[in-house]
PDB file of C-alpha atoms and ligand atoms in Angstrom:
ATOM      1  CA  UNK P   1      -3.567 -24.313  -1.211  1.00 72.00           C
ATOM      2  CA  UNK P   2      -1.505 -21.046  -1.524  1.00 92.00           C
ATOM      3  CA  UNK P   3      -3.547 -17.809  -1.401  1.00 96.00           C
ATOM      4  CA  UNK P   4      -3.141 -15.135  -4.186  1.00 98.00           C
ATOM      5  CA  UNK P   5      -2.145 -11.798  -2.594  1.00 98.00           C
ATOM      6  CA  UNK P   6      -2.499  -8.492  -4.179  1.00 98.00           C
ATOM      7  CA  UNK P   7      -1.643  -5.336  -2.967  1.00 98.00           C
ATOM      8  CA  UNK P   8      -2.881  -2.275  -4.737  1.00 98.00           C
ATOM      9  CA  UNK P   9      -1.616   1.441  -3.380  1.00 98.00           C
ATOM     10  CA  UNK P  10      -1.293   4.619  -4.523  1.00 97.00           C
ATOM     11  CA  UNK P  11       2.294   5.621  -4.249  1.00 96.00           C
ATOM     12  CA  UNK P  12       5.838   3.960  -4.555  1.00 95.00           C
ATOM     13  CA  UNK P  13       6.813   3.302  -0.826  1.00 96.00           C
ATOM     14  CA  UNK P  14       3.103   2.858   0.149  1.00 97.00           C
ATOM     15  CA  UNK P  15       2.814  -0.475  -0.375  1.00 98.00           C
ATOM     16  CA  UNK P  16       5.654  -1.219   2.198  1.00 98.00           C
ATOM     17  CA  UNK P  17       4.872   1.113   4.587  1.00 98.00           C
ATOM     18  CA  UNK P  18       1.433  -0.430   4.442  1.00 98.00           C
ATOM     19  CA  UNK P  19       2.384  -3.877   4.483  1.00 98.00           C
ATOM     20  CA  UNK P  20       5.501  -4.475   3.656  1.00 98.00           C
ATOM     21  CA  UNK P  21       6.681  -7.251   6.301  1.00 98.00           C
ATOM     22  CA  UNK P  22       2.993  -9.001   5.753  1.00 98.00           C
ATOM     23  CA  UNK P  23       4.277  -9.237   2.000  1.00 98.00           C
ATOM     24  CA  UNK P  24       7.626 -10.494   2.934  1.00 98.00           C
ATOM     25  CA  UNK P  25       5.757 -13.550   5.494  1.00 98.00           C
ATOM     26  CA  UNK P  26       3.347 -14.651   2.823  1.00 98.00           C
ATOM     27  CA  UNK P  27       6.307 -14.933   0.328  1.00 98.00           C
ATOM     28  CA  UNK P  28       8.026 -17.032   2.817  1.00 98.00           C
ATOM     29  CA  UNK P  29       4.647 -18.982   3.362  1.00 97.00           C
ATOM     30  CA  UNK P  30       4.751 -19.762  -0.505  1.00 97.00           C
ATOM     31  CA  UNK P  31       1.660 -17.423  -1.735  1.00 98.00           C
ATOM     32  CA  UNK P  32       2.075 -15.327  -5.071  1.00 98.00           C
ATOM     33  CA  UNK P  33       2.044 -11.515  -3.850  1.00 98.00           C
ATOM     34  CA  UNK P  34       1.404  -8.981  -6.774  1.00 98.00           C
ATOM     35  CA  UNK P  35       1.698  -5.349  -6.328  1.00 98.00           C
ATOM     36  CA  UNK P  36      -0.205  -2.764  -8.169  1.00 98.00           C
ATOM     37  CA  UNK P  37       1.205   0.986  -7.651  1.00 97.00           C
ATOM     38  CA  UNK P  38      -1.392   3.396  -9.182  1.00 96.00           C
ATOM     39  CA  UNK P  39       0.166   6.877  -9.072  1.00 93.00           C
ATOM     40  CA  UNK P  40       4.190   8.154 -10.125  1.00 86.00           C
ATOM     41  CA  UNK P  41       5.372  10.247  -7.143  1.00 79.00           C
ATOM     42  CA  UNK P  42       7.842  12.995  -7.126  1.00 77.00           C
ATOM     43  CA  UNK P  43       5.380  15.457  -9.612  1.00 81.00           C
ATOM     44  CA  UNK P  44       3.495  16.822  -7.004  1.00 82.00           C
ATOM     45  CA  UNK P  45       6.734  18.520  -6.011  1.00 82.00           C
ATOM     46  CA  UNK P  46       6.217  20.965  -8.727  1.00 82.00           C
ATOM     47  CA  UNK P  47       3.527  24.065  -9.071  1.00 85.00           C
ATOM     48  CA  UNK P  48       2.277  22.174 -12.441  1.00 86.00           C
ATOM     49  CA  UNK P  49       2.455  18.658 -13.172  1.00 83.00           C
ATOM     50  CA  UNK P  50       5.710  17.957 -15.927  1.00 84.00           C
ATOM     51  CA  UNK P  51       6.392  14.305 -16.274  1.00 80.00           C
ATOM     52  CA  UNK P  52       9.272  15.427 -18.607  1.00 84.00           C
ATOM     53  CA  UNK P  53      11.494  17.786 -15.957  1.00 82.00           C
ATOM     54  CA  UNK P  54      10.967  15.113 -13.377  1.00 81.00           C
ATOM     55  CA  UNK P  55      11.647  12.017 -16.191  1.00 85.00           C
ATOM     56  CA  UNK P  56      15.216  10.877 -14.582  1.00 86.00           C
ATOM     57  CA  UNK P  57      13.874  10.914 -11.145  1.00 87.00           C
ATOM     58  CA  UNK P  58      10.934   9.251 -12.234  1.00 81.00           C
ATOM     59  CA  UNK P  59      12.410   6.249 -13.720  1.00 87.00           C
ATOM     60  CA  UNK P  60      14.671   6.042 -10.856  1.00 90.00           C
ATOM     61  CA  UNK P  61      11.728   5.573  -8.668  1.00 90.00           C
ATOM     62  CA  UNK P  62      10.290   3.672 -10.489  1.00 92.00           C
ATOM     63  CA  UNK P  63      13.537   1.429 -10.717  1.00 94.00           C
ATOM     64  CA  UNK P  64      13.662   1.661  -6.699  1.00 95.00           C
ATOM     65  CA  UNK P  65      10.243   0.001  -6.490  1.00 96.00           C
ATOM     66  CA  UNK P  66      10.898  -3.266  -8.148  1.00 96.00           C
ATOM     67  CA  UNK P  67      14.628  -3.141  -6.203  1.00 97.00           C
ATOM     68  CA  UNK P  68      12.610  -2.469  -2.815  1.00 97.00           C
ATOM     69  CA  UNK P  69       9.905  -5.250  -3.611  1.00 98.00           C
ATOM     70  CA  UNK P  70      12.310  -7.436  -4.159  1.00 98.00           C
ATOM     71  CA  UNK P  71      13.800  -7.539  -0.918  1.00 98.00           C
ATOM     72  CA  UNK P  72      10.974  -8.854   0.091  1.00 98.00           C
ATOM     73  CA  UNK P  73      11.308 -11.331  -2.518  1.00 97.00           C
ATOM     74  CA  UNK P  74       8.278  -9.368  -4.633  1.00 97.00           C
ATOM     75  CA  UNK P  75       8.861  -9.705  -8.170  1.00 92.00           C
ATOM     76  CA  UNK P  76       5.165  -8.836  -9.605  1.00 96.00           C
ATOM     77  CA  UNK P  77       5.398  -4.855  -9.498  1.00 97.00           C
ATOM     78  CA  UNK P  78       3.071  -2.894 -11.982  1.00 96.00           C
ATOM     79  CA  UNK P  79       3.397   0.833 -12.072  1.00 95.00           C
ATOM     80  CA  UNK P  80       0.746   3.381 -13.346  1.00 95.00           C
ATOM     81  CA  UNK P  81       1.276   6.973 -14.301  1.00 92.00           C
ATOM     82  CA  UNK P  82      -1.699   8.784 -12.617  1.00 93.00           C
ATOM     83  CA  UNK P  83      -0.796  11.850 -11.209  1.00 90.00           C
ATOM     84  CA  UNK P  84       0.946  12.445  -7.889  1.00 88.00           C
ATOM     85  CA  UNK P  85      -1.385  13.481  -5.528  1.00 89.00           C
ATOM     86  CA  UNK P  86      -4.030  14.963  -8.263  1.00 90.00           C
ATOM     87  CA  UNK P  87      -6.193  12.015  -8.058  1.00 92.00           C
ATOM     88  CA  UNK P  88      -8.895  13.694  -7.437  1.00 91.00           C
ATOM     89  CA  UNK P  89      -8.980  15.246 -11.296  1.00 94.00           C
ATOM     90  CA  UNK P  90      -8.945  11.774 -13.035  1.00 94.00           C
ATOM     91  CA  UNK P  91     -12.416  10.660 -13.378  1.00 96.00           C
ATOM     92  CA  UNK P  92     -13.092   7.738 -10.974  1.00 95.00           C
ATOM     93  CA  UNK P  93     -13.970   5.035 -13.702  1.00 97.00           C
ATOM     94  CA  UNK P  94     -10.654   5.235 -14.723  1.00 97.00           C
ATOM     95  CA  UNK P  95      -9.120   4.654 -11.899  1.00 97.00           C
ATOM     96  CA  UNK P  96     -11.905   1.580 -10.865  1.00 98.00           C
ATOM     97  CA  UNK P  97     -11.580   0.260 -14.165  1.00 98.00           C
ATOM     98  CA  UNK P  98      -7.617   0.306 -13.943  1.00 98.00           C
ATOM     99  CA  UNK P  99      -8.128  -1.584 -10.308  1.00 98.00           C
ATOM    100  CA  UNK P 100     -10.417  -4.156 -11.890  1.00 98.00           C
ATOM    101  CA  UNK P 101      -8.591  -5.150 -15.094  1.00 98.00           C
ATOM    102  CA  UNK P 102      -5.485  -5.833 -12.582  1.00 98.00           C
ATOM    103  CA  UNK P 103      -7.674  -8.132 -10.302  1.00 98.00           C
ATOM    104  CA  UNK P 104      -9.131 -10.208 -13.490  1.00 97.00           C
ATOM    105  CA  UNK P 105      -5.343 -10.793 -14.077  1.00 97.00           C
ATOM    106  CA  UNK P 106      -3.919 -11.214 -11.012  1.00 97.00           C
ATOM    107  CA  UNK P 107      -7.368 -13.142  -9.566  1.00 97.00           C
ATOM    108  CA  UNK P 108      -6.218 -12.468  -5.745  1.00 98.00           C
ATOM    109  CA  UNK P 109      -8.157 -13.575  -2.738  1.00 97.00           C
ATOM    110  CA  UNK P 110      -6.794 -11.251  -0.582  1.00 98.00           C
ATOM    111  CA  UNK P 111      -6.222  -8.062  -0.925  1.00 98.00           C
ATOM    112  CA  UNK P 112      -4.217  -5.256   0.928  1.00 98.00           C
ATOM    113  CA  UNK P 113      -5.001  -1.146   0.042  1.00 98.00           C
ATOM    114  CA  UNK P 114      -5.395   2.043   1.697  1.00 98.00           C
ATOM    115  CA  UNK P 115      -7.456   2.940   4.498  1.00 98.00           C
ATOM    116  CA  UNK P 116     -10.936   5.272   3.511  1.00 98.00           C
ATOM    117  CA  UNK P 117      -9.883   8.297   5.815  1.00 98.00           C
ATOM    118  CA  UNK P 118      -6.195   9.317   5.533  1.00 98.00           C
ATOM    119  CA  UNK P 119      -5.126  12.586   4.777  1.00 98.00           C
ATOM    120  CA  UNK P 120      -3.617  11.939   1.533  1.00 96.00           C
ATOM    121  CA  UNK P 121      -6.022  12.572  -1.335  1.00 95.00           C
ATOM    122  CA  UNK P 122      -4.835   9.622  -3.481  1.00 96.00           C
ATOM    123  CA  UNK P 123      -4.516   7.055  -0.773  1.00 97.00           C
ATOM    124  CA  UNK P 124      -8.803   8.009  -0.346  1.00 98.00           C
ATOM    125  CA  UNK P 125      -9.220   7.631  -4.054  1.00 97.00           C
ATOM    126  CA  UNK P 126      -7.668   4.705  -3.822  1.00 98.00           C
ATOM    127  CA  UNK P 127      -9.623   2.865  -1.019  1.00 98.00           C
ATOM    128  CA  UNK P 128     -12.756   3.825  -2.848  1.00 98.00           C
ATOM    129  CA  UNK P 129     -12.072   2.398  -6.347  1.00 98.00           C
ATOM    130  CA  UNK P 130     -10.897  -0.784  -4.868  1.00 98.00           C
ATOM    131  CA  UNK P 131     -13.743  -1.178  -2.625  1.00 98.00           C
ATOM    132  CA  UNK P 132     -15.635  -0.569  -5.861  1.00 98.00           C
ATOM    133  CA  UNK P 133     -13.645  -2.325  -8.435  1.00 98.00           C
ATOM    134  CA  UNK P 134     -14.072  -5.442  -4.967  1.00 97.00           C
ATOM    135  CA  UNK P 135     -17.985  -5.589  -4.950  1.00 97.00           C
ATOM    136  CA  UNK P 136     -18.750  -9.167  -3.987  1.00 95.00           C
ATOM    137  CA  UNK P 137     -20.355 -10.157  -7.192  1.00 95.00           C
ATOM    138  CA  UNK P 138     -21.313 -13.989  -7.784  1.00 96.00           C
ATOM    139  CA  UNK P 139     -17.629 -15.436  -8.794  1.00 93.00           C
ATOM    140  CA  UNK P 140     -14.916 -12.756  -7.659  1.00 95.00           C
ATOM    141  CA  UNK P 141     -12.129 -14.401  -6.405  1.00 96.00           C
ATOM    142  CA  UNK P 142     -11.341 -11.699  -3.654  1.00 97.00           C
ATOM    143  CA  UNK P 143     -12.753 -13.674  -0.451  1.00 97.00           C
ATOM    144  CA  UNK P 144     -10.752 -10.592   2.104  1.00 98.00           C
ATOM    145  CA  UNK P 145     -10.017  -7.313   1.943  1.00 98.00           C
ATOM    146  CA  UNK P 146      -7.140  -5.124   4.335  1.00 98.00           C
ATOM    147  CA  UNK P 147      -7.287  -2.023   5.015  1.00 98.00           C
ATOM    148  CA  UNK P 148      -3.733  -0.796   5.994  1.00 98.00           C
ATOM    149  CA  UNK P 149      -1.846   2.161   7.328  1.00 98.00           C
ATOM    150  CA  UNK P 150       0.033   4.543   5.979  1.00 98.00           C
ATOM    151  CA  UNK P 151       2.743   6.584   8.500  1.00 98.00           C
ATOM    152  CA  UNK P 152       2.754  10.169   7.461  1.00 97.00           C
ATOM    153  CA  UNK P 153      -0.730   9.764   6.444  1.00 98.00           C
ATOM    154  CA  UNK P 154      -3.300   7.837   8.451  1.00 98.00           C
ATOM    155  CA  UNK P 155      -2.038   9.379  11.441  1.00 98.00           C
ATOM    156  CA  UNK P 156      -2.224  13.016  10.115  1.00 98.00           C
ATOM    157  CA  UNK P 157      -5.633  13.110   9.357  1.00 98.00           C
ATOM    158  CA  UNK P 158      -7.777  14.781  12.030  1.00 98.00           C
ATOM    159  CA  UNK P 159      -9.393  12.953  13.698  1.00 98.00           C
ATOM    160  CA  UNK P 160      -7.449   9.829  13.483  1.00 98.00           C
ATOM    161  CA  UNK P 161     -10.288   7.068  13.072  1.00 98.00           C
ATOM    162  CA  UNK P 162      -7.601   4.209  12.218  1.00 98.00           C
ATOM    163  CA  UNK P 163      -8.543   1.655  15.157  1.00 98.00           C
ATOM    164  CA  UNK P 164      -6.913  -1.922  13.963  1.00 98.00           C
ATOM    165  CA  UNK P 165      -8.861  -5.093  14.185  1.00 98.00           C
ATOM    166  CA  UNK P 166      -6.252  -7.335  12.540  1.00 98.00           C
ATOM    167  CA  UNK P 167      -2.374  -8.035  13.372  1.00 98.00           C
ATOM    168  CA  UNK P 168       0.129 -10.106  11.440  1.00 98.00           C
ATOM    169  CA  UNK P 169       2.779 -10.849  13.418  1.00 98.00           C
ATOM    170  CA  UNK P 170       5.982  -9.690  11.990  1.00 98.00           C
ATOM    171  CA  UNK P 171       8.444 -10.243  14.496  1.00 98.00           C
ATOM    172  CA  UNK P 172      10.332 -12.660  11.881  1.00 98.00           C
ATOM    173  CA  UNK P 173      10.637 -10.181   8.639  1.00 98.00           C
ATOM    174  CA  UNK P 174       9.962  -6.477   9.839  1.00 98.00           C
ATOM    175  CA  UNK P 175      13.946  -6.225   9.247  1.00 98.00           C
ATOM    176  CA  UNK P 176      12.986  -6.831   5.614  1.00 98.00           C
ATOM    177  CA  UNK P 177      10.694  -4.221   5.825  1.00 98.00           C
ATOM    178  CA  UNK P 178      13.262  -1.909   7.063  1.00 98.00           C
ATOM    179  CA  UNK P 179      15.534  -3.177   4.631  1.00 98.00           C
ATOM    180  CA  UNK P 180      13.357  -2.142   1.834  1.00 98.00           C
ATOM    181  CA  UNK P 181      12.414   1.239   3.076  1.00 98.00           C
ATOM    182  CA  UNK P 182      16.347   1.891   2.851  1.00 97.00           C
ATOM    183  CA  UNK P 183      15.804   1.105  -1.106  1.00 96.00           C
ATOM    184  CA  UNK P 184      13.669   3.921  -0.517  1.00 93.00           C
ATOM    185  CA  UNK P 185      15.545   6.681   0.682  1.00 91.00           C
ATOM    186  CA  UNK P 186      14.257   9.235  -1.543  1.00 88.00           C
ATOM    187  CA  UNK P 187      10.836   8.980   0.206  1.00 90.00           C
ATOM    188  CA  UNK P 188      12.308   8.766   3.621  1.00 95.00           C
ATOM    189  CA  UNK P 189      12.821  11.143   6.201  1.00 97.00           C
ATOM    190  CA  UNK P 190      15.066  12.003   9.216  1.00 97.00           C
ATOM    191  CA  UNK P 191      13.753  10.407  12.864  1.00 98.00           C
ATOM    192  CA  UNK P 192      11.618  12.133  14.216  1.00 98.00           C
ATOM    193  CA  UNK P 193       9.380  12.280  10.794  1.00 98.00           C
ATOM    194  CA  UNK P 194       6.717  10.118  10.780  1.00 97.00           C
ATOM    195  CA  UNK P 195       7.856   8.157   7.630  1.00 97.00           C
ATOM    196  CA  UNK P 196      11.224   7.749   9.051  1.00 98.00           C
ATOM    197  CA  UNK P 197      12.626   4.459   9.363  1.00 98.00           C
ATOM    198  CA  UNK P 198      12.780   4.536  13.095  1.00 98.00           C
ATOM    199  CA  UNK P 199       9.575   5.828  13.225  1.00 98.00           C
ATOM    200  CA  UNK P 200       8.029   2.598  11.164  1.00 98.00           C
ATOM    201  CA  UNK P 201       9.894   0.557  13.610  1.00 98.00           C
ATOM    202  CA  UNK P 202       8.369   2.412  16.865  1.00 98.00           C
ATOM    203  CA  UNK P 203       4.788   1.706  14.895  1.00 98.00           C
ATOM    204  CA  UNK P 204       5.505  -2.004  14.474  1.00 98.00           C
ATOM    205  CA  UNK P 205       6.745  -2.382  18.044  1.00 98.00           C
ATOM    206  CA  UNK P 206       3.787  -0.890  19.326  1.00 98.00           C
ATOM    207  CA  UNK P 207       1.500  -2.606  17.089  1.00 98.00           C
ATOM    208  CA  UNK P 208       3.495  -5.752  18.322  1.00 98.00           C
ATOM    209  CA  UNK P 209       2.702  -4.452  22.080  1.00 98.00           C
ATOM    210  CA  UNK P 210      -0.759  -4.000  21.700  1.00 98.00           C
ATOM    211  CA  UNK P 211      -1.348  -7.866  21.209  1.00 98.00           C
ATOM    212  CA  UNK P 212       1.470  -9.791  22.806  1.00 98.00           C
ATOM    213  CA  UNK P 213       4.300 -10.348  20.051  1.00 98.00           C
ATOM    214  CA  UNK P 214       7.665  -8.275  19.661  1.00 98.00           C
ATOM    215  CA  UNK P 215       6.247  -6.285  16.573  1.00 98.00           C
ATOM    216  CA  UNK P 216       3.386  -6.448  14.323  1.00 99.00           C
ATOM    217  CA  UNK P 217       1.104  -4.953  11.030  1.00 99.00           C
ATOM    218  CA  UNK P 218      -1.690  -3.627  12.170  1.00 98.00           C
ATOM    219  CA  UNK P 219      -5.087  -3.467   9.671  1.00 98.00           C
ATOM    220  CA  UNK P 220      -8.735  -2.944   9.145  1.00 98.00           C
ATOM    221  CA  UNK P 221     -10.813  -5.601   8.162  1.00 98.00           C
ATOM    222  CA  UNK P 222     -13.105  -4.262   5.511  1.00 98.00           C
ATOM    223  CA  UNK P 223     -14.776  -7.491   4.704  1.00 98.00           C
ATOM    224  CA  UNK P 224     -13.887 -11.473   4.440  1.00 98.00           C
ATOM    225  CA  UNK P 225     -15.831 -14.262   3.447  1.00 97.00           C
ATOM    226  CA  UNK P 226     -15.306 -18.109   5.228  1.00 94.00           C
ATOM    227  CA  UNK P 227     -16.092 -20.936   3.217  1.00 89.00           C
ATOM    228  CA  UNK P 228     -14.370 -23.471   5.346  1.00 88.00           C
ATOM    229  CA  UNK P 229     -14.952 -24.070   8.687  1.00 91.00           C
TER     230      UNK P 229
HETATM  231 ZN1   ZN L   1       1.089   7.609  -0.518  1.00 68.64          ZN
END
Protein backbone atom coordinates (compact mmCIF):
# COMPACT_ATOMS: atom_id res chain seq x y z
CA UNK A 1 0.00 0.00 0.00
CA UNK A 2 1.24 3.58 -0.81
CA UNK A 3 1.62 5.90 2.21
CA UNK A 4 -0.06 9.40 2.22
CA UNK A 5 2.61 12.08 2.79
CA UNK A 6 1.97 15.52 3.95
CA UNK A 7 4.20 18.14 4.51
CA UNK A 8 3.05 21.19 6.36
CA UNK A 9 5.69 24.36 6.77
CA UNK A 10 5.62 27.70 7.35
CA UNK A 11 7.23 29.45 4.47
CA UNK A 12 7.57 29.01 0.58
CA UNK A 13 11.09 27.34 0.20
CA UNK A 14 10.73 25.62 3.64
CA UNK A 15 9.25 22.74 2.64
CA UNK A 16 12.25 21.90 0.29
CA UNK A 17 14.84 22.93 2.29
CA UNK A 18 13.24 20.69 4.88
CA UNK A 19 12.62 17.84 2.81
CA UNK A 20 12.64 18.42 -0.42
CA UNK A 21 14.65 15.30 -1.94
CA UNK A 22 12.55 12.96 0.72
CA UNK A 23 9.45 14.43 -1.29
CA UNK A 24 10.97 13.85 -4.61
CA UNK A 25 11.90 9.71 -3.45
CA UNK A 26 8.43 9.04 -2.16
CA UNK A 27 6.97 10.46 -5.46
CA UNK A 28 9.19 8.14 -7.28
CA UNK A 29 8.13 5.31 -4.75
CA UNK A 30 4.41 6.02 -5.89
CA UNK A 31 3.00 7.74 -2.49
CA UNK A 32 0.66 10.92 -2.80
CA UNK A 33 2.81 13.89 -1.20
CA UNK A 34 0.65 17.04 -0.31
CA UNK A 35 2.14 20.21 0.78
CA UNK A 36 0.59 22.68 3.06
CA UNK A 37 2.53 26.23 3.18
CA UNK A 38 1.00 28.25 6.09
CA UNK A 39 2.53 31.74 5.90
CA UNK A 40 3.14 34.32 2.45
CA UNK A 41 6.80 35.44 2.69
CA UNK A 42 8.32 38.55 1.39
CA UNK A 43 5.98 40.99 4.01
CA UNK A 44 8.16 40.79 6.73
CA UNK A 45 10.52 42.81 4.55
CA UNK A 46 8.56 45.83 5.34
CA UNK A 47 8.28 48.02 8.82
CA UNK A 48 4.31 47.20 8.63
CA UNK A 49 2.73 44.36 7.10
CA UNK A 50 1.00 45.58 3.33
CA UNK A 51 -0.11 42.61 1.36
CA UNK A 52 -1.06 45.21 -1.35
CA UNK A 53 2.68 46.96 -2.04
CA UNK A 54 4.14 43.50 -1.97
CA UNK A 55 0.93 41.92 -4.24
CA UNK A 56 3.16 41.26 -7.58
CA UNK A 57 5.90 39.71 -5.66
CA UNK A 58 3.56 37.84 -3.76
CA UNK A 59 1.83 36.07 -6.46
CA UNK A 60 5.07 35.45 -8.03
CA UNK A 61 6.05 33.47 -5.06
CA UNK A 62 3.43 32.04 -4.77
CA UNK A 63 3.58 30.97 -8.57
CA UNK A 64 7.35 29.78 -7.81
CA UNK A 65 6.05 27.31 -5.21
CA UNK A 66 3.84 25.15 -7.28
CA UNK A 67 6.78 25.55 -10.27
CA UNK A 68 9.44 24.41 -7.51
CA UNK A 69 7.13 21.49 -6.17
CA UNK A 70 6.76 20.36 -9.24
CA UNK A 71 10.14 19.50 -10.00
CA UNK A 72 9.84 17.22 -7.67
CA UNK A 73 6.88 16.02 -9.35
CA UNK A 74 4.57 17.74 -6.31
CA UNK A 75 1.43 18.85 -7.67
CA UNK A 76 -0.76 19.17 -4.27
CA UNK A 77 0.50 22.76 -3.07
CA UNK A 78 -1.93 24.79 -0.75
CA UNK A 79 -0.89 28.25 0.24
CA UNK A 80 -2.15 30.29 3.30
CA UNK A 81 -1.88 33.99 3.88
CA UNK A 82 -0.74 34.22 7.57
CA UNK A 83 1.66 36.70 8.09
CA UNK A 84 5.38 36.51 7.36
CA UNK A 85 7.11 35.98 10.33
CA UNK A 86 4.23 37.59 12.73
CA UNK A 87 2.95 34.30 13.72
CA UNK A 88 3.16 34.87 16.90
CA UNK A 89 0.04 37.62 16.75
CA UNK A 90 -2.49 35.14 15.17
CA UNK A 91 -4.16 33.35 17.89
CA UNK A 92 -2.98 29.69 17.96
CA UNK A 93 -6.48 28.02 17.28
CA UNK A 94 -6.35 29.43 14.11
CA UNK A 95 -3.47 28.31 13.07
CA UNK A 96 -4.21 24.45 14.75
CA UNK A 97 -7.49 24.53 13.34
CA UNK A 98 -6.07 25.54 9.77
CA UNK A 99 -3.43 22.41 10.30
CA UNK A 100 -6.28 20.07 11.18
CA UNK A 101 -8.92 20.81 8.53
CA UNK A 102 -5.88 20.12 5.94
CA UNK A 103 -5.09 16.66 7.60
CA UNK A 104 -9.01 15.56 7.58
CA UNK A 105 -8.56 16.24 3.79
CA UNK A 106 -5.45 15.15 2.94
CA UNK A 107 -5.70 11.99 5.72
CA UNK A 108 -1.68 11.53 5.66
CA UNK A 109 0.17 8.96 7.65
CA UNK A 110 3.19 10.63 7.64
CA UNK A 111 3.93 13.76 8.16
CA UNK A 112 7.00 16.14 7.67
CA UNK A 113 7.08 19.93 9.64
CA UNK A 114 9.35 22.09 11.45
CA UNK A 115 11.53 21.35 14.20
CA UNK A 116 10.21 22.87 18.01
CA UNK A 117 13.47 25.04 18.56
CA UNK A 118 14.61 27.03 15.48
CA UNK A 119 15.14 30.51 15.49
CA UNK A 120 12.46 31.48 13.24
CA UNK A 121 9.29 32.44 15.09
CA UNK A 122 6.88 30.88 12.55
CA UNK A 123 8.74 27.70 11.90
CA UNK A 124 8.09 27.27 16.24
CA UNK A 125 4.48 28.14 15.76
CA UNK A 126 4.36 25.85 13.36
CA UNK A 127 5.82 22.68 15.07
CA UNK A 128 3.46 23.37 17.91
CA UNK A 129 0.08 23.52 16.09
CA UNK A 130 0.91 20.45 14.19
CA UNK A 131 1.99 18.55 17.11
CA UNK A 132 -1.37 19.75 18.41
CA UNK A 133 -3.60 19.62 15.47
CA UNK A 134 -1.42 15.48 15.46
CA UNK A 135 -2.63 14.31 18.99
CA UNK A 136 -2.96 10.56 18.64
CA UNK A 137 -6.65 10.39 19.12
CA UNK A 138 -8.53 6.92 18.55
CA UNK A 139 -8.74 6.96 14.47
CA UNK A 140 -6.14 9.67 13.14
CA UNK A 141 -4.61 8.48 10.27
CA UNK A 142 -1.11 10.12 11.04
CA UNK A 143 0.84 6.84 12.28
CA UNK A 144 4.62 9.21 12.03
CA UNK A 145 5.60 12.40 12.46
CA UNK A 146 9.26 14.27 11.07
CA UNK A 147 10.68 16.76 12.42
CA UNK A 148 12.99 18.45 9.79
CA UNK A 149 15.59 21.12 9.36
CA UNK A 150 15.59 24.23 8.20
CA UNK A 151 19.27 25.87 6.93
CA UNK A 152 19.31 29.46 7.96
CA UNK A 153 17.22 28.54 10.81
CA UNK A 154 17.74 25.42 12.89
CA UNK A 155 21.27 26.07 12.87
CA UNK A 156 21.01 29.75 14.04
CA UNK A 157 19.31 29.21 17.05
CA UNK A 158 21.56 29.18 20.13
CA UNK A 159 22.09 26.52 21.30
CA UNK A 160 21.62 24.31 18.39
CA UNK A 161 19.63 21.24 19.94
CA UNK A 162 18.88 19.69 16.31
CA UNK A 163 20.57 16.10 16.87
CA UNK A 164 18.99 13.75 13.89
CA UNK A 165 17.73 10.32 14.61
CA UNK A 166 16.40 9.59 11.11
CA UNK A 167 18.15 9.68 7.48
CA UNK A 168 16.57 9.18 4.09
CA UNK A 169 18.97 8.51 1.79
CA UNK A 170 18.96 10.90 -1.02
CA UNK A 171 21.84 10.16 -2.97
CA UNK A 172 19.36 9.43 -6.06
CA UNK A 173 17.17 12.89 -6.12
CA UNK A 174 19.08 15.60 -3.97
CA UNK A 175 19.82 17.09 -7.65
CA UNK A 176 16.05 17.59 -7.70
CA UNK A 177 16.26 19.25 -4.65
CA UNK A 178 18.81 21.55 -5.95
CA UNK A 179 16.93 21.89 -8.96
CA UNK A 180 14.00 23.24 -7.16
CA UNK A 181 15.78 25.57 -4.87
CA UNK A 182 16.94 27.28 -8.29
CA UNK A 183 12.95 27.84 -8.85
CA UNK A 184 13.62 29.59 -5.80
CA UNK A 185 16.04 32.13 -6.32
CA UNK A 186 14.32 34.88 -4.69
CA UNK A 187 14.81 33.12 -1.29
CA UNK A 188 18.31 32.09 -2.04
CA UNK A 189 21.48 33.44 -1.17
CA UNK A 190 25.14 33.72 -2.32
CA UNK A 191 27.64 30.64 -0.95
CA UNK A 192 28.70 31.14 1.87
CA UNK A 193 24.94 31.91 3.29
CA UNK A 194 23.52 29.27 4.98
CA UNK A 195 20.46 28.94 2.62
CA UNK A 196 22.66 28.96 -0.32
CA UNK A 197 22.46 26.27 -2.69
CA UNK A 198 25.94 25.04 -2.06
CA UNK A 199 25.44 25.31 1.35
CA UNK A 200 22.20 22.74 1.23
CA UNK A 201 24.44 20.53 -0.71
CA UNK A 202 27.46 20.63 1.98
CA UNK A 203 24.38 19.76 4.63
CA UNK A 204 23.19 16.77 2.59
CA UNK A 205 26.72 15.48 2.03
CA UNK A 206 27.41 15.58 5.52
CA UNK A 207 24.20 14.24 6.57
CA UNK A 208 25.07 11.51 3.89
CA UNK A 209 28.61 11.12 5.82
CA UNK A 210 27.34 10.75 9.07
CA UNK A 211 25.65 7.31 8.16
CA UNK A 212 27.43 5.75 5.23
CA UNK A 213 25.62 6.99 1.89
CA UNK A 214 26.86 9.87 -0.54
CA UNK A 215 24.16 12.38 0.84
CA UNK A 216 21.19 12.29 2.95
CA UNK A 217 17.91 14.20 4.91
CA UNK A 218 18.47 14.24 8.16
CA UNK A 219 15.20 14.39 10.83
CA UNK A 220 13.76 14.08 14.25
CA UNK A 221 11.51 11.50 15.03
CA UNK A 222 8.76 13.05 17.07
CA UNK A 223 6.63 10.00 17.31
CA UNK A 224 5.56 6.76 15.05
CA UNK A 225 3.30 4.11 15.66
CA UNK A 226 4.03 0.16 14.19
CA UNK A 227 1.18 -1.86 13.53
CA UNK A 228 2.94 -4.44 11.49
CA UNK A 229 5.65 -6.32 12.48
ZN1 LIG B 1 10.82 29.58 7.01
Amino acid sequence: MKNKIAIIAAHPDDEILGCGATMAKHIQAGDEVSVLIMAEGITSRDQQRNRNARSEELSELAETAIAANKILGVTSVTLKNFPDNRMDSIDRLDIIKTIENFIEKQQPDIIYTHYNNDLNIDHRRINEAVVTACRPQPGSTVKSLLFFEVASSTEWQIPNTFSPNWFVDVSETLNLKLKALEAYQSEMRPYPHARSIQAVEHLARWRGASVGVEAAEGFVLGRTLINKI
